[in-house]
XYZ file of C-alpha atoms in Angstrom:
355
model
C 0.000 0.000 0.000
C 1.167 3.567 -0.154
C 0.631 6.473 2.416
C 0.666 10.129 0.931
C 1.658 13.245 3.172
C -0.931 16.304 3.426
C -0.162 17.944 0.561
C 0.103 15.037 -1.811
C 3.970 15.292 -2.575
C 5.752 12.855 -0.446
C 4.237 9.508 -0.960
C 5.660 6.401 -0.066
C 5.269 2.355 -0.197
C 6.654 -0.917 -0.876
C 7.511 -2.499 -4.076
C 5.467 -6.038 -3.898
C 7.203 -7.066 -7.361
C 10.351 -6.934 -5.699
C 12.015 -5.499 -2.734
C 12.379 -2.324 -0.945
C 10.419 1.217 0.261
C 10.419 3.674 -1.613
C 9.131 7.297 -1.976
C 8.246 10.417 -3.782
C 8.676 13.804 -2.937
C 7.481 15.544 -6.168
C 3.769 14.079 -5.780
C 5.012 10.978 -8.124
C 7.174 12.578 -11.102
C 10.117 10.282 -9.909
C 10.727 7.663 -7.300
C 13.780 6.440 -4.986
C 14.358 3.533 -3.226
C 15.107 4.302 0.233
C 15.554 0.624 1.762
C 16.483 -2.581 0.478
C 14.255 -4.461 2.170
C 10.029 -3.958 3.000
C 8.566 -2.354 5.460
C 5.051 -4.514 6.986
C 3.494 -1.254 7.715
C 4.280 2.311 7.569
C 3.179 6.053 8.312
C 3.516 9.811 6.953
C 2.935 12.423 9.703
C 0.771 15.561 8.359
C 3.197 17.800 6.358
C 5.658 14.653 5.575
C 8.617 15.432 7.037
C 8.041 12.343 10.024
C 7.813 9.022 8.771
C 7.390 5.812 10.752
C 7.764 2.350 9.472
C 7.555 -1.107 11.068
C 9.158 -4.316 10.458
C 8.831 -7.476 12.565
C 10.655 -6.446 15.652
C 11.722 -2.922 14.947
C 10.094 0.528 14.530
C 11.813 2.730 11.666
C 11.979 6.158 11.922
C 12.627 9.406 9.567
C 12.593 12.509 10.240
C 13.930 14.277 7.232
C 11.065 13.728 4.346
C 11.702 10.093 3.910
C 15.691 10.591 2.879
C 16.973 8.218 5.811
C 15.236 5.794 8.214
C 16.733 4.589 11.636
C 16.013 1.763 13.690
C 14.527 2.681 16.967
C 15.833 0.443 20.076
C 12.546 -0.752 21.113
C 12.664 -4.775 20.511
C 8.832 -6.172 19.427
C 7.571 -9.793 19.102
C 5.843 -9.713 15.568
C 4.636 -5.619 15.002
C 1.800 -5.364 12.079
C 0.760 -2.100 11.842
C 1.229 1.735 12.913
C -0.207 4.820 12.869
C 0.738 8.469 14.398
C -0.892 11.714 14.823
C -0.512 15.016 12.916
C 2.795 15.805 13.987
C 3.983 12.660 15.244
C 5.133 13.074 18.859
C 2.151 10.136 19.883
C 1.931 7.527 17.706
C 1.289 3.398 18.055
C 2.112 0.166 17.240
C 0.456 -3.119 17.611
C 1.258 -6.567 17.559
C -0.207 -10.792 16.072
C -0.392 -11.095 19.626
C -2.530 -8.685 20.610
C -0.074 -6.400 22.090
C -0.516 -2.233 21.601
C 2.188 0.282 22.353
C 2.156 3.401 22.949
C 4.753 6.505 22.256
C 4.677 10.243 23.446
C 7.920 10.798 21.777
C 8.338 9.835 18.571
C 8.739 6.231 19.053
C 11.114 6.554 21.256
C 10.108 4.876 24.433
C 6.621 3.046 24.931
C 4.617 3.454 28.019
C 2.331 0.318 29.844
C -1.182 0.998 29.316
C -3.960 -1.015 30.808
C -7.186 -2.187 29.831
C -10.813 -1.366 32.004
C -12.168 -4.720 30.167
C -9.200 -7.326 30.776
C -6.645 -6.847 33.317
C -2.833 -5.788 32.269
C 0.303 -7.969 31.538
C 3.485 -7.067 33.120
C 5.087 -6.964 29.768
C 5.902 -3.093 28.160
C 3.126 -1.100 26.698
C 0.982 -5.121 26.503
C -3.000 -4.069 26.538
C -4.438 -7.148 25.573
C -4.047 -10.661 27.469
C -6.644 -12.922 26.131
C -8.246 -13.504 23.747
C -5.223 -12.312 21.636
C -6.474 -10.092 18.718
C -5.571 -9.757 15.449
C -5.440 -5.696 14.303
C -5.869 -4.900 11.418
C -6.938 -0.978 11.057
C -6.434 1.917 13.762
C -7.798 5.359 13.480
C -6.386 8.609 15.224
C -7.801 11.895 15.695
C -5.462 14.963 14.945
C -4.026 15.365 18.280
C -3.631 11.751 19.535
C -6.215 11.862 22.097
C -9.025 9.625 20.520
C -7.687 6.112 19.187
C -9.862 3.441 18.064
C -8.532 -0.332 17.022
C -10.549 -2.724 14.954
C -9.689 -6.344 15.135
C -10.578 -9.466 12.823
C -12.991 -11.471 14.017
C -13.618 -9.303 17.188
C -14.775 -5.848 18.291
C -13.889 -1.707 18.360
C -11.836 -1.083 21.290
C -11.439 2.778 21.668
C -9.078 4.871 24.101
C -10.351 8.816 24.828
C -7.036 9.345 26.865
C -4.475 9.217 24.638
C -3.919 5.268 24.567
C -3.671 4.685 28.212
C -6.482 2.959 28.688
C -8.945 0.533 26.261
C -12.565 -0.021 26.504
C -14.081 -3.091 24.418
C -17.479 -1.386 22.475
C -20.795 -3.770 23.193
C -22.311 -5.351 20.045
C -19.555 -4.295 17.528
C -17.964 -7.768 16.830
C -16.858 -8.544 12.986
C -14.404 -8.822 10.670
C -13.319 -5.025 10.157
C -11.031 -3.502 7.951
C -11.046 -0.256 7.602
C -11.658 3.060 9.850
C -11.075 6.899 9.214
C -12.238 9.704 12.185
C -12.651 13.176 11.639
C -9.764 15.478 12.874
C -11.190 15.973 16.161
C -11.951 11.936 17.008
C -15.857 12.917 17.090
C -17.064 11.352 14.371
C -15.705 7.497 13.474
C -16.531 5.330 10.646
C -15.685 1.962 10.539
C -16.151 -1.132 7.515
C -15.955 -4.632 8.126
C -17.365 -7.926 6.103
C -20.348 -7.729 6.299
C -21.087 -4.697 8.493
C -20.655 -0.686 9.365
C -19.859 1.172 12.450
C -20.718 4.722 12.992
C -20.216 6.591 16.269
C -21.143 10.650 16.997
C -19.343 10.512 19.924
C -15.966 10.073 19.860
C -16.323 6.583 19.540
C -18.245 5.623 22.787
C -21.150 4.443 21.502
C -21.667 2.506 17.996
C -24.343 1.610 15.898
C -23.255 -1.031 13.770
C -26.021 -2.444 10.954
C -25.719 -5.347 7.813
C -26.647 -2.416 6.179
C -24.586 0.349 6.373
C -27.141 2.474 8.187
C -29.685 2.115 6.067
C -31.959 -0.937 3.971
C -29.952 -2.748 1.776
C -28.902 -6.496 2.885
C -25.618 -7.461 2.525
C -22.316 -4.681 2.330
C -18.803 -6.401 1.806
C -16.877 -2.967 2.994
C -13.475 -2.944 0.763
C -12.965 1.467 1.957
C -13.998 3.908 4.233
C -13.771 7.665 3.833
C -14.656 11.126 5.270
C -14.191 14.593 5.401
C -12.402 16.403 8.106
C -15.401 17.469 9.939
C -17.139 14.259 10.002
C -20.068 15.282 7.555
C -19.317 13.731 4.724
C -18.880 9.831 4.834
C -18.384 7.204 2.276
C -18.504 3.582 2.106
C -17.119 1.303 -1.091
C -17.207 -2.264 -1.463
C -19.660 -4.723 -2.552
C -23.573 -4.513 -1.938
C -25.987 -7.058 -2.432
C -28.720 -4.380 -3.338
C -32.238 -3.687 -4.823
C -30.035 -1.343 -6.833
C -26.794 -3.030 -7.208
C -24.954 -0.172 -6.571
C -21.668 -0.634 -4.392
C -20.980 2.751 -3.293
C -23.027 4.760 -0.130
C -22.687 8.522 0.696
C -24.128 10.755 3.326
C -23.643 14.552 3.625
C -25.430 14.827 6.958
C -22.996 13.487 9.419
C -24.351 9.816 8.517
C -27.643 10.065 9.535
C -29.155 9.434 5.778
C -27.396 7.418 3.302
C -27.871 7.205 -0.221
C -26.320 5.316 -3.482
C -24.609 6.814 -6.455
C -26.832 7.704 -8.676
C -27.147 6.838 -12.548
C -24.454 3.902 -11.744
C -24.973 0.710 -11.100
C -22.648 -1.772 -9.915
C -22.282 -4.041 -7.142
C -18.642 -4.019 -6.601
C -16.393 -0.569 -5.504
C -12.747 -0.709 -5.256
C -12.151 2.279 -3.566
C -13.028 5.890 -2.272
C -11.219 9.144 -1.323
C -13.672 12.611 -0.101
C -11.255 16.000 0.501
C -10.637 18.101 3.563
C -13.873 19.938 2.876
C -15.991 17.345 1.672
C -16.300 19.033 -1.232
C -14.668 16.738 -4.096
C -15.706 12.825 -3.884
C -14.200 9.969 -6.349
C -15.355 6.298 -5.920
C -13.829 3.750 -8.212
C -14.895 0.460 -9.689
C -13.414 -1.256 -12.282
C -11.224 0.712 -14.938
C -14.103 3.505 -14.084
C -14.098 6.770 -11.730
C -17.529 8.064 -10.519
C -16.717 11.779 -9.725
C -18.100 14.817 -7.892
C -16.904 18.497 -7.125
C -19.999 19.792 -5.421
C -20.078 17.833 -2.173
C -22.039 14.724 -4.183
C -24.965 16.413 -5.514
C -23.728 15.610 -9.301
C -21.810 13.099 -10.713
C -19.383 12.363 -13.713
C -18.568 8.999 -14.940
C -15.013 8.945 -16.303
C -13.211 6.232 -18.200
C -9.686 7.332 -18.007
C -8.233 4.043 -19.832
C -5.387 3.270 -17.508
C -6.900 0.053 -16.038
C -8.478 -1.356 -12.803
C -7.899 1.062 -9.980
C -7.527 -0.187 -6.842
C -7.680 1.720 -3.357
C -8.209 5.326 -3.645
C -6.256 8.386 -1.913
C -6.539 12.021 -2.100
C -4.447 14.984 -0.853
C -6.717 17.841 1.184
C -7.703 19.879 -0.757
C -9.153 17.050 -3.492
C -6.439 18.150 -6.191
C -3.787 15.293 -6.220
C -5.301 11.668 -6.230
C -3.224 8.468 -6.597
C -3.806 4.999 -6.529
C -2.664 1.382 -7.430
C -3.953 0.231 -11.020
C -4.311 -3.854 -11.555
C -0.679 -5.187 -10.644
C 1.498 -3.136 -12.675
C 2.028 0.676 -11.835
C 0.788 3.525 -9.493
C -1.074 5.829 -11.347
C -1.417 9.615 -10.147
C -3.792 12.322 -10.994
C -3.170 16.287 -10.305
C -6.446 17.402 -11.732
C -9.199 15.926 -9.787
C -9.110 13.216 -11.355
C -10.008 13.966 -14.814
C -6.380 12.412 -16.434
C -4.345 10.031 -14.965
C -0.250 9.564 -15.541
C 1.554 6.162 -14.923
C 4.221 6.809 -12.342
C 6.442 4.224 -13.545
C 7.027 2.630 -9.987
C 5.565 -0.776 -10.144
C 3.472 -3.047 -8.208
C 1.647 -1.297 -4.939
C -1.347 -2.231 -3.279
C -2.928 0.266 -1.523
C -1.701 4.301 -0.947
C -2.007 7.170 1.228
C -1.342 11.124 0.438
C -0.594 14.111 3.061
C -3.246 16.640 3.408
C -2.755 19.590 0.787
């Protein structure tokens, strides 16, 4: 996958065809390795110039745009994914064993937190004793105090004090896979198979529905978005519908949610929704459904490039990337109306910086 700073410049990700991380700093003119070897997950701080990565027992740290990485001296069992806040001062890591950690200073050193639902290990920064969890997607709000976990095959666990403590959310068990907040942790949107999770208030409460909020039956969530304040949401993925469409929006802070309209399909691969809400892209196929006045009209584009994959998009909705079929990432710096191979091959997923 690939993770894109603010501003859509520095972007960064593995090379799945081969080996190494590499990045961008000119919004994907031209590419450089910086590693010989894979990272298993990795992060870009707001404006780009902090960068953490992860492999199996270390954390990796940069904090000059991506040029250099370092090992930090922190030793983990098996670390699978990461995620900071805006600046990068609090950021976390967690673990296959169902492990969290949790840093006030840039990875540095990692405090023990504790759980209200299951009692602490004596182990550093260890949350979870049993059942051990499997994490697969963590959400945080702009200043690092509102972080919320999803785990396969188990439940939301959110922390509203800046990781030190966990609480397990009733009724939210499934297989999730995605979540995105707004900046200030109030609103939270989460995608799983076969479900959705939405929560107004800073994730204490949930509803979570087959549905996605609304009628349909069945909702195979592939990607969550929303704006920064929370009122415009997205879900992508695939729908077992009266009107096989894939793709669900709502500009009302999720209360209503409605399909596409004038496109039918039953299978998205990916959405992206700007700072303001204003400019919206959902993907399917070799196909772009787009919109540039907060989803009240769309355009259906067929740029020709191939099947997109996930979608990312910088802040202000101007600079959109993602991975087409196998082969290439493929960036846009026009909303999305043409579409230029990068010549880097092979990425799964991406992420781009704010503006």
């Amino acid at each position: 996958r690939l993770v894109m700073s603010a501003d859509g410049f520095y972007v960064g990700g593995n090379n799945i065809a081969g080996s190494g991380f590499y990045i961008t700093a000119n919004g994907g003119y031209s590419w450089l390795q910086r590693t010989t070897f894979s990272f298993v997950d990795y992060f870009v701080t707001g404006v780009g110039n902090v960068w953490f990565a992860i492999t199996q027992h270390f954390v990796y740290r940069s904090t000059n745009y991506a040029n250099s990485f370092a090992a930090l001296p922190t030793y983990f069992d098996n670390l699978v994914v990461v995620t900071a806040n805006s600046t990068g001062d609090r950021m976390i890591v967690g673990e296959t064993n169902g492990t969290f950690s949790f840093s006030t200073d840039y990875g540095v050193s990692y405090s023990v937190v504790s759980n209200p639902t299951q009692s602490p290990t004596t182990s550093p920064a260890q949350i979870f004793v049993t059942p051990l969890k499997s994490w697969l997607t963590i959400a945080m709000d702009w200043t690092g105090s509102y972080i919320t976990a999803c785990s396969a095959n188990d439940h939301i666990y959110v922390s509203s004090d800046a990781g030190i403590t966990y609480e397990q959310k009733p009724d939210t068990s499934a297989y999730w896979v995605d979540i995105v907040m707004s900046v200030n942790g109030q609103y939270q949107l989460a995608g799983a198979s076969g479900k959705c999770g939405l929560s107004k208030n800073f994730g204490d409460t949930w509803t979570v529905s087959a549905a996605c909020l609304r009628g349909d039956t069945t909702i195979s969530v592939v990607q969550v978005a929303m704006d920064s304040t929370g009122q415009f949401m997205g879900v992508a993925g695939s729908f077992s519908t009266s009107t096989g469409n894939g793709v669900l929006i709502s500009n009302d802070y999720g209360t209503t949610w409605s399909a596409v309209p004038d496109f039918s399909s039953s299978a998205f691969s990916g959405i992206a929704i700007s700072g303001t809400g204003q400019h919206q892209i959902f993907s399917v196929s070799s196909f772009i459904m787009y919109s540039s006045n907060y989803g009240v009209s769309w355009t259906f584009q067929s740029p020709g490039v191939g099947s997109f994959g996930k979608l990312t998009m910088n802040g202000d909705g101007s600079v959109l990337a993602s991975p087409v079929g196998s082969s290439y990432i493929y960036v846009s710096r026009n909303y999305g109306t043409s579409w230029t191979n990068s010549g880097r091959t092979a990425f799964q997923d991406l992420a781009i910086d704010y503006d």
